[in-house]
Short mmCIF file of C-alpha atoms in Angstrom, two decimals:
data_model
loop_
_atom_site.label_atom_id
_atom_site.label_comp_id
_atom_site.label_asym_id
_atom_site.label_seq_id
_atom_site.Cartn_x
_atom_site.Cartn_y
_atom_site.Cartn_z
CA UNK A 5 128.23 87.85 69.98
CA UNK A 6 129.27 91.49 70.26
CA UNK A 7 130.52 93.13 67.10
CA UNK A 8 133.74 95.06 66.76
CA UNK A 9 131.72 98.23 66.34
CA UNK A 10 130.10 97.78 69.74
CA UNK A 11 133.47 96.96 71.27
CA UNK A 12 134.85 100.32 70.06
CA UNK A 13 135.34 102.26 73.30
CA UNK A 14 135.39 105.57 71.44
CA UNK A 15 131.59 105.38 71.59
CA UNK A 16 131.81 105.92 75.36
CA UNK A 17 134.02 109.04 75.75
CA UNK A 18 133.43 109.69 79.45
CA UNK A 19 136.11 112.22 80.29
CA UNK A 20 134.09 114.82 82.25
CA UNK A 21 130.71 115.11 84.07
CA UNK A 22 129.03 116.72 81.05
CA UNK A 23 129.75 113.53 79.06
CA UNK A 24 127.91 111.52 81.71
CA UNK A 25 125.04 114.01 81.73
CA UNK A 26 124.67 113.82 77.95
CA UNK A 27 124.69 110.02 78.05
CA UNK A 28 121.93 109.69 80.65
CA UNK A 29 119.70 112.23 78.88
CA UNK A 30 119.96 110.51 75.49
CA UNK A 31 116.88 108.34 74.90
CA UNK A 32 117.61 104.86 73.48
CA UNK A 33 115.90 101.50 73.56
CA UNK A 34 118.06 100.44 76.50
CA UNK A 35 118.01 103.66 78.57
CA UNK A 36 116.45 103.52 82.04
CA UNK A 37 113.46 105.86 82.01
CA UNK A 38 111.43 107.83 84.54
CA UNK A 39 107.80 106.88 85.04
CA UNK A 40 104.56 108.26 86.36
CA UNK A 41 101.31 106.35 86.91
CA UNK A 42 97.66 106.41 88.04
CA UNK A 43 98.11 107.20 91.70
CA UNK A 44 94.40 106.94 92.50
CA UNK A 45 94.38 103.35 91.23
CA UNK A 46 97.33 102.53 93.49
CA UNK A 47 95.29 103.74 96.46
CA UNK A 48 92.93 100.78 95.94
CA UNK A 49 95.64 98.18 96.65
CA UNK A 50 94.67 96.05 99.65
CA UNK A 51 97.33 93.91 101.35
CA UNK A 52 95.00 92.36 103.92
CA UNK A 53 95.11 88.95 102.19
CA UNK A 54 98.91 88.81 102.64
CA UNK A 55 99.06 90.84 105.84
CA UNK A 56 101.20 88.55 108.02
CA UNK A 57 103.97 88.28 105.43
CA UNK A 58 103.60 91.95 104.51
CA UNK A 59 103.88 93.35 108.03
CA UNK A 60 106.85 91.12 108.86
CA UNK A 61 108.68 92.34 105.75
CA UNK A 62 107.86 95.99 106.44
CA UNK A 63 109.18 95.69 109.98
CA UNK A 64 112.36 94.09 108.65
CA UNK A 65 112.88 96.92 106.18
CA UNK A 66 112.05 99.57 108.77
CA UNK A 67 114.79 98.13 110.99
CA UNK A 68 117.13 99.27 108.18
CA UNK A 69 119.81 96.56 108.35
CA UNK A 70 121.98 98.37 105.77
CA UNK A 71 121.85 101.84 107.34
CA UNK A 72 125.62 102.00 107.75
CA UNK A 73 126.64 100.06 104.67
CA UNK A 74 126.64 102.38 101.67
CA UNK A 75 129.49 104.67 102.65
CA UNK A 76 132.26 105.83 100.36
CA UNK A 77 135.72 104.46 101.16
CA UNK A 78 139.14 105.87 100.29
CA UNK A 79 139.77 102.68 98.31
CA UNK A 80 137.60 104.19 95.55
CA UNK A 81 140.29 106.75 94.78
CA UNK A 82 142.03 106.06 91.48
CA UNK A 83 140.32 102.68 91.04
CA UNK A 84 138.58 103.60 87.76
CA UNK A 85 141.48 105.61 86.29
CA UNK A 86 143.87 102.68 86.66
CA UNK A 87 141.77 100.31 84.55
CA UNK A 88 142.71 99.47 80.93
CA UNK A 89 140.99 101.73 78.39
CA UNK A 90 138.31 99.30 77.17
CA UNK A 91 137.47 98.09 80.66
CA UNK A 92 137.40 101.62 82.04
CA UNK A 93 134.99 102.77 79.32
CA UNK A 94 132.60 99.84 79.72
CA UNK A 95 132.70 99.82 83.52
CA UNK A 96 131.99 103.55 83.57
CA UNK A 97 129.06 103.07 81.20
CA UNK A 98 127.80 100.27 83.46
CA UNK A 99 128.00 102.58 86.49
CA UNK A 100 126.19 105.40 84.70
CA UNK A 101 123.38 103.09 83.56
CA UNK A 102 123.07 101.50 87.01
CA UNK A 103 123.03 104.90 88.72
CA UNK A 104 120.31 106.18 86.38
CA UNK A 105 118.24 103.05 86.95
CA UNK A 106 118.54 103.25 90.73
CA UNK A 107 117.73 106.96 90.81
CA UNK A 108 114.77 106.61 88.45
CA UNK A 109 113.40 104.02 90.89
CA UNK A 110 114.00 106.42 93.78
CA UNK A 111 112.07 109.20 92.02
CA UNK A 112 109.13 106.94 91.16
CA UNK A 113 108.89 105.49 94.67
CA UNK A 114 109.18 108.92 96.31
CA UNK A 115 106.47 110.33 94.05
CA UNK A 116 104.11 107.45 94.87
CA UNK A 117 104.83 107.90 98.59
CA UNK A 118 104.04 111.61 98.31
CA UNK A 119 100.81 111.22 96.37
CA UNK A 120 99.21 108.00 97.59
CA UNK A 121 96.55 107.98 100.29
CA UNK A 122 97.14 104.27 100.94
CA UNK A 123 99.07 104.06 104.25
CA UNK A 124 100.64 100.66 103.53
CA UNK A 125 101.75 101.69 100.04
CA UNK A 126 103.20 104.91 101.46
CA UNK A 127 104.97 102.85 104.10
CA UNK A 128 106.63 100.70 101.46
CA UNK A 129 107.46 103.41 98.95
CA UNK A 130 109.31 105.53 101.47
CA UNK A 131 111.51 102.56 102.29
CA UNK A 132 112.15 101.74 98.63
CA UNK A 133 113.04 105.36 97.85
CA UNK A 134 115.45 105.42 100.79
CA UNK A 135 117.31 102.34 99.57
CA UNK A 136 117.43 103.33 95.91
CA UNK A 137 118.77 106.76 96.84
CA UNK A 138 121.62 105.13 98.75
CA UNK A 139 122.42 102.83 95.83
CA UNK A 140 122.52 105.72 93.37
CA UNK A 141 124.65 107.69 95.81
CA UNK A 142 127.35 105.05 96.24
CA UNK A 143 127.61 104.62 92.47
CA UNK A 144 127.88 108.38 92.02
CA UNK A 145 130.64 108.41 94.66
CA UNK A 146 132.56 105.92 92.53
CA UNK A 147 132.15 108.20 89.51
CA UNK A 148 133.13 111.28 91.50
CA UNK A 149 136.47 109.70 92.32
CA UNK A 150 137.11 109.53 88.58
CA UNK A 151 135.94 113.14 88.14
CA UNK A 152 132.69 111.99 86.52
CA UNK A 153 130.07 112.40 89.24
CA UNK A 154 126.99 114.49 88.47
CA UNK A 155 124.21 116.26 90.37
CA UNK A 156 121.58 113.54 90.64
CA UNK A 157 118.87 116.20 90.79
CA UNK A 158 119.80 116.99 87.21
CA UNK A 159 118.24 113.72 86.11
CA UNK A 160 114.79 114.72 87.35
CA UNK A 161 114.93 117.87 85.23
CA UNK A 162 116.50 116.38 82.10
CA UNK A 163 114.82 112.99 81.60
CA UNK A 164 111.42 112.58 80.01
CA UNK A 165 108.64 111.00 82.02
CA UNK A 166 106.52 108.14 80.63
CA UNK A 167 103.09 107.01 81.84
CA UNK A 168 102.82 103.39 82.99
CA UNK A 169 99.66 101.80 84.38
CA UNK A 170 99.90 100.55 87.97
CA UNK A 171 99.99 96.87 86.98
CA UNK A 172 102.82 97.57 84.54
CA UNK A 173 104.67 99.35 87.33
CA UNK A 174 104.28 96.24 89.48
CA UNK A 175 105.40 93.77 86.80
CA UNK A 176 108.29 95.97 85.70
CA UNK A 177 109.60 96.83 89.15
CA UNK A 178 109.24 93.26 90.40
CA UNK A 179 111.28 91.82 87.56
CA UNK A 180 113.80 94.66 87.67
CA UNK A 181 114.41 94.11 91.38
CA UNK A 182 114.62 90.33 91.11
CA UNK A 183 116.82 90.22 88.03
CA UNK A 184 118.93 92.90 89.72
CA UNK A 185 119.35 90.58 92.69
CA UNK A 186 120.17 87.65 90.40
CA UNK A 187 122.79 89.69 88.55
CA UNK A 188 124.49 91.14 91.61
CA UNK A 189 124.53 87.90 93.61
CA UNK A 190 125.91 86.01 90.60
CA UNK A 191 128.75 88.54 90.30
CA UNK A 192 129.29 88.57 94.07
CA UNK A 193 129.53 84.76 94.34
CA UNK A 194 131.79 84.60 91.29
CA UNK A 195 134.19 87.14 92.81
CA UNK A 196 134.17 85.27 96.13
CA UNK A 197 135.50 82.28 94.19
CA UNK A 198 137.82 84.38 92.01
CA UNK A 199 138.94 87.44 94.02
CA UNK A 200 141.72 88.11 91.51
CA UNK A 201 139.04 89.52 89.17
CA UNK A 202 137.68 92.08 91.66
CA UNK A 203 139.02 95.11 89.82
CA UNK A 204 137.02 97.74 91.78
CA UNK A 205 136.14 97.92 95.51
CA UNK A 206 132.48 98.68 94.71
CA UNK A 207 131.99 94.93 94.26
CA UNK A 208 132.45 94.56 98.04
CA UNK A 209 129.07 96.27 98.44
CA UNK A 210 127.21 93.79 96.26
CA UNK A 211 126.34 91.38 99.09
CA UNK A 212 124.20 93.81 101.09
CA UNK A 213 123.09 95.49 97.89
CA UNK A 214 121.70 92.13 96.76
CA UNK A 215 119.72 91.85 99.97
CA UNK A 216 118.12 95.26 99.40
CA UNK A 217 117.12 94.26 95.87
CA UNK A 218 115.76 90.97 97.18
CA UNK A 219 113.59 92.62 99.85
CA UNK A 220 112.27 95.12 97.32
CA UNK A 221 111.21 92.29 95.04
CA UNK A 222 109.57 90.48 97.95
CA UNK A 223 107.42 93.52 98.70
CA UNK A 224 106.29 93.88 95.08
CA UNK A 225 105.61 90.13 94.93
CA UNK A 226 103.23 90.52 97.86
CA UNK A 227 101.44 93.38 96.10
CA UNK A 228 101.01 91.20 93.01
CA UNK A 229 99.74 88.25 95.03
CA UNK A 230 97.34 90.53 96.92
CA UNK A 231 95.36 90.97 93.68
CA UNK A 232 94.66 87.57 92.05
CA UNK A 233 93.55 89.22 88.80
CA UNK A 234 97.15 90.27 88.13
CA UNK A 235 98.15 86.67 87.43
CA UNK A 236 95.09 85.59 85.43
CA UNK A 237 93.51 86.05 82.02
CA UNK A 238 95.00 88.63 79.70
CA UNK A 239 97.51 89.59 82.37
CA UNK A 240 99.35 86.35 81.73
CA UNK A 241 100.19 87.80 78.30
CA UNK A 242 101.46 90.98 79.91
CA UNK A 243 103.67 88.86 82.16
CA UNK A 244 105.08 87.19 79.03
CA UNK A 245 105.79 90.62 77.58
CA UNK A 246 107.63 91.90 80.64
CA UNK A 247 109.68 88.73 81.02
CA UNK A 248 110.89 88.98 77.42
CA UNK A 249 111.47 92.73 77.71
CA UNK A 250 113.64 92.32 80.82
CA UNK A 251 115.58 89.35 79.46
CA UNK A 252 116.28 90.85 76.05
CA UNK A 253 117.30 94.22 77.48
CA UNK A 254 119.79 92.54 79.78
CA UNK A 255 121.12 90.24 77.07
CA UNK A 256 121.65 92.96 74.49
CA UNK A 257 123.17 95.39 76.96
CA UNK A 258 125.56 92.80 78.38
CA UNK A 259 126.80 91.96 74.91
CA UNK A 260 127.86 95.57 74.46
CA UNK A 261 130.30 95.09 77.36
CA UNK A 262 132.78 92.35 76.37
CA UNK A 263 135.71 94.00 78.15
CA UNK A 264 133.70 94.28 81.38
CA UNK A 265 132.88 90.57 81.42
CA UNK A 266 136.43 89.69 80.45
CA UNK A 267 137.64 91.82 83.36
CA UNK A 268 135.32 89.94 85.69
CA UNK A 269 136.65 86.66 84.31
CA UNK A 270 133.27 85.37 83.17
CA UNK A 271 131.70 84.42 79.85
CA UNK A 272 128.81 86.74 79.00
CA UNK A 273 126.61 83.94 77.60
CA UNK A 274 127.10 81.74 80.63
CA UNK A 275 126.52 84.67 82.97
CA UNK A 276 123.29 85.78 81.31
CA UNK A 277 121.72 82.33 81.22
CA UNK A 278 122.71 81.70 84.84
CA UNK A 279 120.90 84.93 85.72
CA UNK A 280 117.85 83.95 83.65
CA UNK A 281 117.60 80.58 85.42
CA UNK A 282 117.88 82.17 88.85
CA UNK A 283 115.30 84.84 88.00
CA UNK A 284 112.89 82.13 86.83
CA UNK A 285 113.42 80.14 90.02
CA UNK A 286 112.73 83.15 92.23
CA UNK A 287 109.77 84.53 90.28
CA UNK A 288 107.76 81.35 90.79
CA UNK A 289 106.63 82.99 94.04
CA UNK A 290 104.22 85.28 92.17
CA UNK A 291 104.31 84.71 88.40
CA UNK A 292 102.11 81.92 86.97
CA UNK A 293 104.39 81.03 84.06
CA UNK A 294 108.01 80.88 82.99
CA UNK A 295 110.00 80.51 79.79
CA UNK A 296 112.44 77.68 79.24
CA UNK A 297 115.40 79.99 78.78
CA UNK A 298 117.70 77.04 78.04
CA UNK A 299 115.65 75.80 75.09
CA UNK A 300 117.15 75.98 71.61
CA UNK A 301 114.30 78.18 70.36
CA UNK A 302 114.73 80.71 73.16
CA UNK A 303 118.48 80.92 72.61
CA UNK A 304 118.05 81.36 68.86
CA UNK A 305 115.64 84.18 69.56
CA UNK A 306 118.14 85.91 71.82
CA UNK A 307 120.87 85.58 69.21
CA UNK A 308 118.55 87.07 66.57
CA UNK A 309 117.79 89.97 68.90
CA UNK A 310 121.49 90.57 69.40
CA UNK A 311 122.20 90.56 65.66
CA UNK A 312 119.42 93.09 65.09
CA UNK A 313 120.73 95.32 67.88
CA UNK A 314 124.24 95.15 66.40
CA UNK A 315 122.82 96.19 63.03
CA UNK A 316 121.14 99.22 64.60
CA UNK A 317 124.33 100.32 66.32
CA UNK A 318 126.36 99.95 63.12
CA UNK A 319 123.70 101.82 61.12
CA UNK A 320 123.65 104.73 63.57
CA UNK A 321 127.42 105.07 63.25
CA UNK A 322 127.32 104.85 59.46
CA UNK A 323 124.78 107.66 59.11
CA UNK A 324 123.39 108.95 55.84
CA UNK A 325 120.62 107.35 53.78
CA UNK A 326 122.24 103.92 53.84
CA UNK A 327 122.55 104.11 57.61
CA UNK A 328 118.90 105.10 58.03
CA UNK A 329 117.74 102.26 55.82
CA UNK A 330 119.89 99.76 57.69
CA UNK A 331 118.59 101.12 61.00
CA UNK A 332 114.97 100.61 59.92
CA UNK A 333 115.85 97.07 58.90
CA UNK A 334 117.36 96.57 62.36
CA UNK A 335 114.21 97.90 64.03
CA UNK A 336 112.09 95.46 62.02
CA UNK A 337 114.40 92.60 62.95
CA UNK A 338 114.20 93.57 66.63
CA UNK A 339 110.41 93.48 66.44
CA UNK A 340 110.37 90.08 64.73
CA UNK A 341 112.89 88.62 67.20
CA UNK A 342 110.84 89.94 70.12
CA UNK A 343 107.64 88.43 68.68
CA UNK A 344 109.29 85.02 68.21
CA UNK A 345 110.51 85.07 71.79
CA UNK A 346 107.12 86.26 73.07
CA UNK A 347 105.41 83.24 71.51
CA UNK A 348 107.93 80.71 72.79
CA UNK A 349 106.24 77.96 74.84
CA UNK A 350 105.91 78.60 78.55
CA UNK A 351 105.45 76.37 81.57
CA UNK A 352 102.37 77.07 83.70
CA UNK A 353 103.04 77.21 87.43
CA UNK A 354 100.91 76.72 90.51
CA UNK A 355 101.48 79.67 92.84
CA UNK A 356 102.67 78.67 96.34
CA UNK A 357 100.57 79.29 99.44
CA UNK A 358 103.30 81.42 100.99
CA UNK A 359 104.92 84.18 98.97
CA UNK A 360 108.08 85.20 100.78
CA UNK A 361 111.47 83.70 100.04
CA UNK A 362 114.86 84.04 101.69
CA UNK A 363 117.99 85.17 99.77
CA UNK A 364 119.75 81.80 99.97
CA UNK A 365 121.50 81.91 96.59
#
């Protein structure tokens, strides 16, 4: 459960663009980051073993079904300013984090497209960068209407870049895209059933947005399945790591936004575990194992992670020697909680003959 300290909206004083800029530059455990990789290794990717599914997906993305979708509407005007204080603060923080994440993906994909010599990888990365740029742009439009929009190019100059190996890029982007789809479609379906909780018009864009995220994940799934070594041996342990990293990041972050979930009319625990189940169901297309996210051990591990994260937030606000000591204790507790989750039992899965799925959820 979120603590009162985390619920304190004074920690999110977004009143001008410089506040947003400072927030996205600040490096924390949960901040979206910018990545670089071994571009020569990416050149070796060969999609010939999945060519039929690959080419069909590329042609679908090249047709650009959402070309006219992500356009600002006048309904954005005043929508953020009219929200209650706590909801406004948490929704704004959600938008800033989502915008940074989308734009960091855009930068990575565009850089791979520019530097790779692999024509099929270049083909895909240009399409991914196009979509992510649109997503970041529509979020920034929402912030601009509240006087909080920023120059997205600023992010490329201000954020630090971190090296990730190509296989880590594939695992990380696949799970980010698929859990992104699971999150957005869960919100979208919920608001279809409960339109009285649609407090901002941006939620109207989530349907097509979901489909973009889904197609992106499909493409990365095909890249993973094109190299059988990525789902065997020691790489199964890396898959465990990325699953836990994605799930815990989402869980902890969502628990810092109680007013946002209350505004949406949904329980944060129920929402997160619904998203975990859907992500597991989808990822069976290319991942050889899954966690039982409904097991008592898994849930206890998530709760321990949340308590440790709360301790770190409280310690940072306390400051001084006592705050530093409490923060180090929180870091140790985070590590122990992560380790316990990492070693939770998993179910082994037989990978299907055909990779591609349809967004039927």
